[in-house]
PDB file of C-alpha atoms in Angstrom:
ATOM      1  CA  MET D   1      33.428  -5.265  -4.331  1.00  0.00           C
ATOM      2  CA  ILE D   2      32.933  -6.238  -0.737  1.00  0.00           C
ATOM      3  CA  ALA D   3      35.626  -7.674   0.977  1.00  0.00           C
ATOM      4  CA  GLN D   4      34.500 -10.465   3.480  1.00  0.00           C
ATOM      5  CA  GLU D   5      35.322  -8.644   6.506  1.00  0.00           C
ATOM      6  CA  GLN D   6      33.188  -6.045   5.312  1.00  0.00           C
ATOM      7  CA  ILE D   7      30.438  -8.428   5.717  1.00  0.00           C
ATOM      8  CA  PRO D   8      29.328  -7.625   9.357  1.00  0.00           C
ATOM      9  CA  THR D   9      29.039  -3.648   8.310  1.00  0.00           C
ATOM     10  CA  VAL D  10      26.685  -4.907   5.381  1.00  0.00           C
ATOM     11  CA  LEU D  11      24.124  -6.995   7.155  1.00  0.00           C
ATOM     12  CA  ASP D  12      21.247  -5.419   8.813  1.00  0.00           C
ATOM     13  CA  HIS D  13      22.229  -1.955   7.126  1.00  0.00           C
ATOM     14  CA  PRO D  14      20.145  -0.106   4.497  1.00  0.00           C
ATOM     15  CA  VAL D  15      20.688  -1.093   0.842  1.00  0.00           C
ATOM     16  CA  TYR D  16      20.241   1.859  -1.948  1.00  0.00           C
ATOM     17  CA  ASP D  17      19.903   1.816  -5.805  1.00  0.00           C
ATOM     18  CA  PRO D  18      21.766   4.064  -7.555  1.00  0.00           C
ATOM     19  CA  GLU D  19      19.297   6.994  -7.599  1.00  0.00           C
ATOM     20  CA  GLY D  20      19.386   7.089  -4.011  1.00  0.00           C
ATOM     21  CA  LYS D  21      16.440   5.226  -3.308  1.00  0.00           C
ATOM     22  CA  LYS D  22      15.917   2.428  -0.069  1.00  0.00           C
ATOM     23  CA  ILE D  23      15.324  -0.643  -1.737  1.00  0.00           C
ATOM     24  CA  GLY D  24      15.415  -2.379   2.088  1.00  0.00           C
ATOM     25  CA  ASP D  25      17.686  -3.522   4.696  1.00  0.00           C
ATOM     26  CA  ALA D  26      20.648  -6.030   3.832  1.00  0.00           C
ATOM     27  CA  LYS D  27      19.541  -9.522   5.602  1.00  0.00           C
ATOM     28  CA  HIS D  28      22.368 -12.343   4.199  1.00  0.00           C
ATOM     29  CA  VAL D  29      25.336 -12.357   2.327  1.00  0.00           C
ATOM     30  CA  PHE D  30      26.064 -15.671   0.158  1.00  0.00           C
ATOM     31  CA  VAL D  31      29.814 -16.347  -0.155  1.00  0.00           C
ATOM     32  CA  ASP D  32      31.156 -18.841  -2.778  1.00  0.00           C
ATOM     33  CA  ASP D  33      31.625 -22.524  -1.165  1.00  0.00           C
ATOM     34  CA  ALA D  34      35.066 -22.480  -2.379  1.00  0.00           C
ATOM     35  CA  THR D  35      36.798 -19.275  -2.128  1.00  0.00           C
ATOM     36  CA  GLY D  36      34.493 -17.493   0.610  1.00  0.00           C
ATOM     37  CA  ARG D  37      33.845 -14.725  -1.781  1.00  0.00           C
ATOM     38  CA  PRO D  38      30.784 -12.580  -1.407  1.00  0.00           C
ATOM     39  CA  GLU D  39      28.866 -13.346  -4.049  1.00  0.00           C
ATOM     40  CA  TRP D  40      25.098 -12.077  -3.375  1.00  0.00           C
ATOM     41  CA  VAL D  41      23.100  -9.800  -1.032  1.00  0.00           C
ATOM     42  CA  THR D  42      19.745 -10.624  -0.015  1.00  0.00           C
ATOM     43  CA  VAL D  43      17.699  -7.469   0.537  1.00  0.00           C
ATOM     44  CA  LYS D  44      14.278  -7.270   2.732  1.00  0.00           C
ATOM     45  CA  THR D  45      11.637  -6.031   0.530  1.00  0.00           C
ATOM     46  CA  GLY D  46       7.844  -5.597   0.555  1.00  0.00           C
ATOM     47  CA  MET D  47       5.648  -4.239   2.850  1.00  0.00           C
ATOM     48  CA  PHE D  48       7.357  -4.935   6.324  1.00  0.00           C
ATOM     49  CA  GLY D  49      10.351  -6.359   5.167  1.00  0.00           C
ATOM     50  CA  THR D  50       8.218  -9.714   4.483  1.00  0.00           C
ATOM     51  CA  SER D  51      10.379 -10.766   0.768  1.00  0.00           C
ATOM     52  CA  GLU D  52      13.911 -11.009  -0.007  1.00  0.00           C
ATOM     53  CA  SER D  53      15.555 -10.594  -3.310  1.00  0.00           C
ATOM     54  CA  PHE D  54      19.227 -11.604  -3.936  1.00  0.00           C
ATOM     55  CA  VAL D  55      21.505  -8.860  -5.707  1.00  0.00           C
ATOM     56  CA  PRO D  56      24.479  -9.426  -6.946  1.00  0.00           C
ATOM     57  CA  ILE D  57      27.386  -7.670  -4.628  1.00  0.00           C
ATOM     58  CA  LYS D  58      30.265  -8.012  -6.886  1.00  0.00           C
ATOM     59  CA  ASP D  59      29.913  -4.498  -7.850  1.00  0.00           C
ATOM     60  CA  ALA D  60      28.222  -3.136  -4.673  1.00  0.00           C
ATOM     61  CA  SER D  61      30.436  -0.456  -2.565  1.00  0.00           C
ATOM     62  CA  LEU D  62      29.821   0.608   1.073  1.00  0.00           C
ATOM     63  CA  VAL D  63      28.869   4.654   1.107  1.00  0.00           C
ATOM     64  CA  ASP D  64      28.545   6.365   4.378  1.00  0.00           C
ATOM     65  CA  GLY D  65      27.433   3.160   6.523  1.00  0.00           C
ATOM     66  CA  HIS D  66      24.969   1.683   3.607  1.00  0.00           C
ATOM     67  CA  LEU D  67      25.416  -0.316   0.815  1.00  0.00           C
ATOM     68  CA  GLU D  68      24.712   1.113  -2.714  1.00  0.00           C
ATOM     69  CA  VAL D  69      23.890  -1.340  -5.550  1.00  0.00           C
ATOM     70  CA  PRO D  70      23.963  -0.797  -9.072  1.00  0.00           C
ATOM     71  CA  TYR D  71      20.657  -2.087 -10.259  1.00  0.00           C
ATOM     72  CA  PRO D  72      17.419   0.068  -9.728  1.00  0.00           C
ATOM     73  CA  LYS D  73      14.825  -0.519  -6.959  1.00  0.00           C
ATOM     74  CA  ASP D  74      12.281  -2.141  -9.071  1.00  0.00           C
ATOM     75  CA  ARG D  75      14.498  -4.502 -10.546  1.00  0.00           C
ATOM     76  CA  VAL D  76      15.583  -5.577  -7.288  1.00  0.00           C
ATOM     77  CA  LYS D  77      12.172  -6.014  -6.216  1.00  0.00           C
ATOM     78  CA  ASP D  78      11.263  -8.225  -8.998  1.00  0.00           C
ATOM     79  CA  ALA D  79      13.981 -10.517  -9.021  1.00  0.00           C
ATOM     80  CA  PRO D  80      13.105 -14.573  -9.208  1.00  0.00           C
ATOM     81  CA  HIS D  81      12.070 -15.781  -5.961  1.00  0.00           C
ATOM     82  CA  VAL D  82      14.944 -18.467  -4.675  1.00  0.00           C
ATOM     83  CA  ASP D  83      14.029 -20.747  -2.368  1.00  0.00           C
ATOM     84  CA  VAL D  84      16.980 -21.438  -0.493  1.00  0.00           C
ATOM     85  CA  ASP D  85      17.489 -24.928   1.504  1.00  0.00           C
ATOM     86  CA  GLY D  86      17.804 -25.290   5.642  1.00  0.00           C
ATOM     87  CA  GLY D  87      21.412 -25.239   4.931  1.00  0.00           C
ATOM     88  CA  GLY D  88      21.193 -21.228   3.835  1.00  0.00           C
ATOM     89  CA  HIS D  89      22.522 -22.940   0.530  1.00  0.00           C
ATOM     90  CA  LEU D  90      22.517 -21.294  -3.170  1.00  0.00           C
ATOM     91  CA  ASP D  91      22.725 -23.947  -5.637  1.00  0.00           C
ATOM     92  CA  ALA D  92      24.102 -23.981  -9.386  1.00  0.00           C
ATOM     93  CA  SER D  93      21.097 -23.740 -11.366  1.00  0.00           C
ATOM     94  CA  GLU D  94      19.393 -21.329  -8.792  1.00  0.00           C
ATOM     95  CA  GLU D  95      22.379 -18.799  -9.321  1.00  0.00           C
ATOM     96  CA  GLN D  96      22.902 -19.253 -12.925  1.00  0.00           C
ATOM     97  CA  ARG D  97      18.626 -18.146 -12.809  1.00  0.00           C
ATOM     98  CA  LEU D  98      19.645 -14.993 -10.876  1.00  0.00           C
ATOM     99  CA  TYR D  99      22.777 -14.233 -13.370  1.00  0.00           C
ATOM    100  CA  GLU D 100      20.669 -14.131 -16.316  1.00  0.00           C
ATOM    101  CA  TYR D 101      17.951 -12.211 -14.888  1.00  0.00           C
ATOM    102  CA  TYR D 102      20.629  -9.295 -13.894  1.00  0.00           C
ATOM    103  CA  GLY D 103      22.284  -9.914 -17.586  1.00  0.00           C
ATOM    104  CA  ILE D 104      25.612 -10.850 -16.126  1.00  0.00           C
ATOM    105  CA  LYS D 105      26.659 -14.216 -18.534  1.00  0.00           C
ATOM    106  CA  TRP D 106      27.352 -17.000 -16.292  1.00  0.00           C
ATOM    107  CA  ASP D 107      30.129 -18.119 -18.278  1.00  0.00           C
ATOM    108  CA  GLU D 108      32.197 -14.727 -18.117  1.00  0.00           C
ATOM    109  CA  ALA D 109      31.075 -15.114 -14.076  1.00  0.00           C
ATOM    110  CA  TRP D 110      32.911 -18.203 -14.152  1.00  0.00           C
ATOM    111  CA  GLN D 111      35.850 -17.153 -15.498  1.00  0.00           C
ATOM    112  CA  GLN D 112      36.330 -13.894 -13.668  1.00  0.00           C
ATOM    113  CA  ALA D 113      36.285 -16.668 -10.544  1.00  0.00           C
ATOM    114  CA  ASN D 114      38.784 -18.060 -11.910  1.00  0.00           C
ATOM    115  CA  GLN D 115      41.139 -15.451 -12.589  1.00  0.00           C
ATOM    116  CA  PRO D 116      44.797 -16.002 -11.164  1.00  0.00           C
ATOM    117  CA  GLY D 117      44.587 -12.436 -10.286  1.00  0.00           C
ATOM    118  CA  GLU D 118      41.508 -13.290  -7.908  1.00  0.00           C
ATOM    119  CA  GLY D 119      44.013 -15.672  -6.320  1.00  0.00           C
ATOM    120  CA  GLY D 120      43.216 -18.744  -8.400  1.00  0.00           C
ATOM    121  CA  TRP D 121      39.421 -18.815  -6.536  1.00  0.00           C
ATOM    122  CA  ALA D 122      37.569 -21.657  -7.845  1.00  0.00           C
ATOM    123  CA  HIS D 123      33.690 -21.142  -8.488  1.00  0.00           C
ATOM    124  CA  GLY D 124      31.273 -23.036  -6.964  1.00  0.00           C
ATOM    125  CA  THR D 125      28.022 -22.404  -5.071  1.00  0.00           C
ATOM    126  CA  ALA D 126      27.239 -19.893  -2.677  1.00  0.00           C
ATOM    127  CA  GLY D 127      26.301 -20.475   0.807  1.00  0.00           C
ATOM    128  CA  ALA D 128      24.648 -17.615   3.364  1.00  0.00           C
ATOM    129  CA  ALA D 129      26.261 -15.473   6.127  1.00  0.00           C
ATOM    130  CA  GLY D 130      23.450 -14.638   8.293  1.00  0.00           C
ATOM    131  CA  THR D 131      22.694 -11.482  10.252  1.00  0.00           C
ATOM    132  CA  ALA D 132      24.819 -12.849  13.005  1.00  0.00           C
ATOM    133  CA  GLY D 133      27.474 -14.128  10.920  1.00  0.00           C
ATOM    134  CA  ALA D 134      31.052 -13.337  12.060  1.00  0.00           C
ATOM    135  CA  ALA D 135      32.952 -11.637   8.993  1.00  0.00           C
ATOM    136  CA  GLY D 136      30.137 -13.171   6.980  1.00  0.00           C
ATOM    137  CA  MET D 137      31.251 -16.904   7.036  1.00  0.00           C
ATOM    138  CA  ALA D 138      28.645 -19.343   6.443  1.00  0.00           C
ATOM    139  CA  ASP D 139      28.776 -23.314   7.272  1.00  0.00           C
ATOM    140  CA  ARG D 140      30.563 -24.986   4.635  1.00  0.00           C
ATOM    141  CA  ASP D 141      29.549 -28.580   5.291  1.00  0.00           C
ATOM    142  CA  ARG D 142      27.785 -28.083   2.112  1.00  0.00           C
ATOM    143  CA  GLY D 143      30.383 -26.050   0.292  1.00  0.00           C
ATOM    144  CA  GLY D 144      33.829 -27.260   1.286  1.00  0.00           C
ATOM    145  CA  LEU D 145      35.277 -24.503   3.864  1.00  0.00           C
ATOM    146  CA  ALA D 146      35.764 -26.028   7.092  1.00  0.00           C
ATOM    147  CA  GLY D 147      33.649 -23.871   9.828  1.00  0.00           C
ATOM    148  CA  GLU D 148      34.044 -26.391  12.748  1.00  0.00           C
ATOM    149  CA  ASP D 149      37.695 -25.938  11.848  1.00  0.00           C
ATOM    150  CA  MET D 150      36.976 -22.390  12.754  1.00  0.00           C
ATOM    151  CA  GLY D 151      35.497 -22.785  15.648  1.00  0.00           C
ATOM    152  CA  MET D 152      32.180 -21.778  14.445  1.00  0.00           C
ATOM    153  CA  GLU D 153      28.235 -22.449  14.719  1.00  0.00           C
ATOM    154  CA  ALA D 154      26.312 -22.924  11.244  1.00  0.00           C
ATOM    155  CA  THR D 155      25.310 -19.293  11.826  1.00  0.00           C
ATOM    156  CA  GLY D 156      28.750 -18.160  11.729  1.00  0.00           C
ATOM    157  CA  ARG D 157      28.602 -17.463  15.541  1.00  0.00           C
ATOM    158  CA  ALA D 158      31.814 -18.241  17.382  1.00  0.00           C
ATOM    159  CA  THR D 159      31.000 -20.691  20.034  1.00  0.00           C
ATOM    160  CA  GLY D 160      32.891 -22.549  22.591  1.00  0.00           C
ATOM    161  CA  ASP D 161      30.063 -25.145  23.600  1.00  0.00           C
ATOM    162  CA  ASP D 162      28.714 -28.288  21.693  1.00  0.00           C
ATOM    163  CA  ALA D 163      24.792 -26.632  21.466  1.00  0.00           C
ATOM    164  CA  MET D 164      23.056 -25.718  18.132  1.00  0.00           C
ATOM    165  CA  THR D 165      20.745 -22.536  18.141  1.00  0.00           C
ATOM    166  CA  ARG D 166      17.572 -23.448  16.418  1.00  0.00           C
ATOM    167  CA  SER D 167      15.506 -20.459  15.042  1.00  0.00           C
ATOM    168  CA  GLU D 168      12.185 -19.496  13.725  1.00  0.00           C
ATOM    169  CA  GLU D 169      10.827 -16.454  11.721  1.00  0.00           C
ATOM    170  CA  GLU D 170       7.807 -14.749  12.872  1.00  0.00           C
ATOM    171  CA  MET D 171       5.353 -12.879  10.897  1.00  0.00           C
ATOM    172  CA  HIS D 172       4.619  -9.599  12.336  1.00  0.00           C
ATOM    173  CA  VAL D 173       1.410  -7.937  10.622  1.00  0.00           C
ATOM    174  CA  GLY D 174       1.133  -4.104  11.307  1.00  0.00           C
ATOM    175  CA  THR D 175      -0.967  -1.172   9.498  1.00  0.00           C
ATOM    176  CA  GLU D 176      -0.112   1.732   7.620  1.00  0.00           C
ATOM    177  CA  ARG D 177      -2.390   4.739   6.633  1.00  0.00           C
ATOM    178  CA  VAL D 178      -3.273   5.603   2.949  1.00  0.00           C
ATOM    179  CA  GLU D 179      -5.323   7.998   1.001  1.00  0.00           C
ATOM    180  CA  THR D 180      -8.238   5.692  -0.539  1.00  0.00           C
ATOM    181  CA  GLY D 181      -9.948   8.932  -2.239  1.00  0.00           C
ATOM    182  CA  HIS D 182     -11.439  12.341  -1.457  1.00  0.00           C
ATOM    183  CA  VAL D 183     -15.134  13.578  -0.553  1.00  0.00           C
ATOM    184  CA  ARG D 184     -15.706  17.041  -0.700  1.00  0.00           C
ATOM    185  CA  LEU D 185     -19.341  19.149  -0.482  1.00  0.00           C
ATOM    186  CA  ARG D 186     -19.898  21.332  -3.302  1.00  0.00           C
ATOM    187  CA  LYS D 187     -23.091  23.923  -3.274  1.00  0.00           C
ATOM    188  CA  TYR D 188     -24.790  24.531  -6.492  1.00  0.00           C
ATOM    189  CA  VAL D 189     -28.322  26.261  -7.546  1.00  0.00           C
ATOM    190  CA  VAL D 190     -31.184  24.353  -9.191  1.00  0.00           C
ATOM    191  CA  THR D 191     -34.518  25.953 -10.470  1.00  0.00           C
ATOM    192  CA  GLU D 192     -37.677  24.163  -9.577  1.00  0.00           C
ATOM    193  CA  GLU D 193     -41.630  24.720 -10.154  1.00  0.00           C
ATOM    194  CA  VAL D 194     -43.521  25.547  -7.060  1.00  0.00           C
ATOM    195  CA  GLN D 195     -47.414  25.667  -7.227  1.00  0.00           C
ATOM    196  CA  GLN D 196     -49.391  27.209  -4.695  1.00  0.00           C
ATOM    197  CA  THR D 197     -52.826  28.198  -4.441  1.00  0.00           C
ATOM    198  CA  VAL D 198     -54.094  31.371  -3.450  1.00  0.00           C
ATOM    199  CA  PRO D 199     -57.643  33.270  -3.428  1.00  0.00           C
ATOM    200  CA  VAL D 200     -58.017  36.309  -5.653  1.00  0.00           C
ATOM    201  CA  ARG D 201     -60.848  38.533  -5.612  1.00  0.00           C
ATOM    202  CA  HIS D 202     -62.389  40.911  -8.517  1.00  0.00           C
ATOM    203  CA  GLU D 203     -65.261  43.113  -9.034  1.00  0.00           C
ATOM    204  CA  GLU D 204     -68.378  42.204 -11.526  1.00  0.00           C
ATOM    205  CA  VAL D 205     -71.260  45.054 -12.631  1.00  0.00           C
ATOM    206  CA  ARG D 206     -75.012  43.786 -11.389  1.00  0.00           C
ATOM    207  CA  LEU D 207     -77.700  45.763 -12.626  1.00  0.00           C
ATOM    208  CA  GLU D 208     -80.435  46.921 -10.089  1.00  0.00           C
ATOM    209  CA  ARG D 209     -83.477  48.407 -10.631  1.00  0.00           C
ATOM    210  CA  GLU D 210     -86.054  50.088  -7.736  1.00  0.00           C
ATOM    211  CA  PRO D 211     -89.558  51.532  -8.246  1.00  0.00           C
ATOM    212  CA  ILE D 212     -90.383  54.775  -7.362  1.00  0.00           C
ATOM    213  CA  THR D 213     -91.482  55.245  -3.632  1.00  0.00           C
ATOM    214  CA  ASP D 214     -91.692  57.800  -1.270  1.00  0.00           C
ATOM    215  CA  ALA D 215     -88.517  57.476   0.190  1.00  0.00           C
ATOM    216  CA  ASN D 216     -86.537  57.767  -3.052  1.00  0.00           C
ATOM    217  CA  ARG D 217     -89.049  60.150  -4.815  1.00  0.00           C
ATOM    218  CA  GLY D 218     -87.059  63.347  -4.084  1.00  0.00           C
ATOM    219  CA  GLU D 219     -83.716  61.872  -5.539  1.00  0.00           C
ATOM    220  CA  ALA D 220     -85.652  60.794  -8.566  1.00  0.00           C
ATOM    221  CA  LEU D 221     -87.376  64.291  -9.352  1.00  0.00           C
ATOM    222  CA  SER D 222     -84.448  66.277  -8.824  1.00  0.00           C
ATOM    223  CA  GLY D 223     -83.024  66.407 -12.231  1.00  0.00           C
ATOM    224  CA  PRO D 224     -84.818  67.969 -15.457  1.00  0.00           C
ATOM    225  CA  GLU D 225     -87.566  65.872 -16.628  1.00  0.00           C
ATOM    226  CA  ILE D 226     -86.310  64.446 -19.882  1.00  0.00           C
ATOM    227  CA  SER D 227     -82.492  64.486 -20.537  1.00  0.00           C
ATOM    228  CA  GLU D 228     -79.795  62.292 -21.364  1.00  0.00           C
ATOM    229  CA  ALA D 229     -77.014  61.340 -18.877  1.00  0.00           C
ATOM    230  CA  GLU D 230     -74.336  58.488 -18.392  1.00  0.00           C
ATOM    231  CA  HIS D 231     -72.657  57.043 -14.938  1.00  0.00           C
ATOM    232  CA  GLU D 232     -69.405  55.135 -14.785  1.00  0.00           C
ATOM    233  CA  VAL D 233     -68.263  52.625 -12.392  1.00  0.00           C
ATOM    234  CA  THR D 234     -64.453  51.484 -12.199  1.00  0.00           C
ATOM    235  CA  LEU D 235     -63.977  47.259 -11.441  1.00  0.00           C
ATOM    236  CA  HIS D 236     -61.477  45.911  -9.951  1.00  0.00           C
ATOM    237  CA  GLU D 237     -59.822  42.482  -9.193  1.00  0.00           C
ATOM    238  CA  GLU D 238     -56.931  40.956  -7.668  1.00  0.00           C
ATOM    239  CA  ARG D 239     -53.902  39.435  -9.076  1.00  0.00           C
ATOM    240  CA  PRO D 240     -51.108  37.108  -7.937  1.00  0.00           C
ATOM    241  CA  VAL D 241     -47.822  38.633  -6.984  1.00  0.00           C
ATOM    242  CA  VAL D 242     -44.615  36.000  -6.606  1.00  0.00           C
ATOM    243  CA  GLU D 243     -41.887  37.156  -3.933  1.00  0.00           C
ATOM    244  CA  THR D 244     -38.930  34.884  -3.301  1.00  0.00           C
ATOM    245  CA  ARG D 245     -36.960  35.446  -0.064  1.00  0.00           C
ATOM    246  CA  ALA D 246     -33.504  33.205   0.614  1.00  0.00           C
ATOM    247  CA  VAL D 247     -34.524  31.336   3.584  1.00  0.00           C
ATOM    248  CA  PRO D 248     -31.551  29.182   5.587  1.00  0.00           C
ATOM    249  CA  LYS D 249     -32.983  25.412   6.111  1.00  0.00           C
ATOM    250  CA  GLU D 250     -30.018  23.451   7.454  1.00  0.00           C
ATOM    251  CA  ARG D 251     -26.014  23.377   7.794  1.00  0.00           C
ATOM    252  CA  VAL D 252     -24.031  20.554   6.581  1.00  0.00           C
ATOM    253  CA  ARG D 253     -20.782  19.312   7.168  1.00  0.00           C
ATOM    254  CA  LEU D 254     -18.471  16.620   6.219  1.00  0.00           C
ATOM    255  CA  ARG D 255     -17.290  14.628   9.402  1.00  0.00           C
ATOM    256  CA  THR D 256     -15.104  11.066   9.094  1.00  0.00           C
ATOM    257  CA  ASP D 257     -15.985   7.969  11.094  1.00  0.00           C
ATOM    258  CA  GLU D 258     -13.392   5.343  11.860  1.00  0.00           C
ATOM    259  CA  VAL D 259     -14.708   1.817  11.069  1.00  0.00           C
ATOM    260  CA  THR D 260     -12.619  -1.014  12.146  1.00  0.00           C
ATOM    261  CA  ASP D 261     -13.059  -4.525   9.729  1.00  0.00           C
ATOM    262  CA  GLU D 262     -11.006  -7.788  10.141  1.00  0.00           C
ATOM    263  CA  GLU D 263      -8.608  -8.793   7.359  1.00  0.00           C
ATOM    264  CA  THR D 264      -6.795 -12.318   6.875  1.00  0.00           C
ATOM    265  CA  VAL D 265      -3.035 -11.431   6.220  1.00  0.00           C
ATOM    266  CA  THR D 266      -1.237 -15.063   4.662  1.00  0.00           C
ATOM    267  CA  GLY D 267       2.300 -15.001   5.231  1.00  0.00           C
ATOM    268  CA  GLN D 268       5.236 -17.470   4.990  1.00  0.00           C
ATOM    269  CA  VAL D 269       7.735 -18.196   7.560  1.00  0.00           C
ATOM    270  CA  ARG D 270      10.538 -20.167   7.706  1.00  0.00           C
ATOM    271  CA  LYS D 271      11.526 -22.432  10.973  1.00  0.00           C
ATOM    272  CA  GLU D 272      14.546 -24.751  11.520  1.00  0.00           C
ATOM    273  CA  ARG D 273      14.434 -28.163  12.398  1.00  0.00           C
ATOM    274  CA  ILE D 274      17.209 -29.964  14.089  1.00  0.00           C
ATOM    275  CA  ASP D 275      17.529 -33.936  13.310  1.00  0.00           C
ATOM    276  CA  VAL D 276      19.434 -36.252  15.768  1.00  0.00           C
ATOM    277  CA  GLU D 277      21.494 -38.695  13.640  1.00  0.00           C
ATOM    278  CA  THR D 278      22.679 -41.829  15.664  1.00  0.00           C
ATOM    279  CA  ASP D 279      25.812 -44.089  14.192  1.00  0.00           C
ATOM    280  CA  GLU D 280      24.528 -47.050  16.350  1.00  0.00           C
ATOM    281  CA  THR D 281      21.284 -47.868  14.337  1.00  0.00           C
ATOM    282  CA  GLY D 282      21.831 -45.706  11.480  1.00  0.00           C
ATOM    283  CA  MET D 283      18.488 -44.183  11.781  1.00  0.00           C
ATOM    284  CA  THR D 284      17.617 -40.235  12.129  1.00  0.00           C
ATOM    285  CA  ARG D 285      15.128 -38.638  14.417  1.00  0.00           C
ATOM    286  CA  ASP D 286      13.242 -35.661  14.204  1.00  0.00           C
ATOM    287  CA  ARG D 287      14.111 -33.780  17.489  1.00  0.00           C
ATOM    288  CA  ASP D 288      10.939 -31.695  17.368  1.00  0.00           C
ATOM    289  CA  ALA D 289       8.792 -34.656  16.807  1.00  0.00           C
ATOM    290  CA  ASP D 290      10.578 -36.368  19.944  1.00  0.00           C
ATOM    291  CA  GLU D 291       9.713 -33.149  21.956  1.00  0.00           C
ATOM    292  CA  GLY D 292       6.423 -32.666  20.739  1.00  0.00           C
ATOM    293  CA  ARG D 293       7.135 -29.868  18.419  1.00  0.00           C
ATOM    294  CA  GLY D 294       7.989 -27.495  21.293  1.00  0.00           C
ATOM    295  CA  MET D 295      11.219 -26.085  20.438  1.00  0.00           C
TER     296      MET D 295
END
């Protein structure tokens, strides 16, 4: 159990699950309206801490400057979304829904809050102690604890003047670098048929006859008058010969180019509004409207 005086130590500090995984940072502590006992802590989760998840603080503990809760990270992140009104107040139905999600029986939680050993506390709805809360106390106008008597603002800050501080949430969008895939070069061999025309030559036999003349008479009468003879001619031809050689053709490499696109990110931010109530006319005016929403 986190004591009331430990709330400033919890706020804006990391929150871890039982396995040592960081869930997020503690944003608000909600305390019981009637007792001031810490009941819930909200943890900023999601990308850039854009969401807040409620976690029971009853069985949480402070370890080495951070808060440990007995619930897995995924269970906390998937907790029901609860809209807290402008006063930072958690009503009974919302609190019951959260108890059921975390497997805590509403009746048992109510009985424990009313045990005499716990100081006779009566279980009521929970109000928030903001990040700047002194001792984590919230405004008790809605719950019964008089914050005005303690000289505190609605946010719990000690103050000596009569001014209110109006705050707004601003959305800050950043980028993170993530892997989207892998591209690799792979070289492999394929076989293709290639046709090429090449001229080839061959020899053919042609029979020539010539008459006996004075020019060739001597060669014609050089042998016997009547005899048998044989003469042979060798024929030749050219045939295609295929030879392959590896020839470098090109160099191939992978390079990455950064391309900038624009994406529209939609989120929700909360803004505080200050109304001016007058006893003279009984009417309520929106100060933002009077001042052109310039606050």
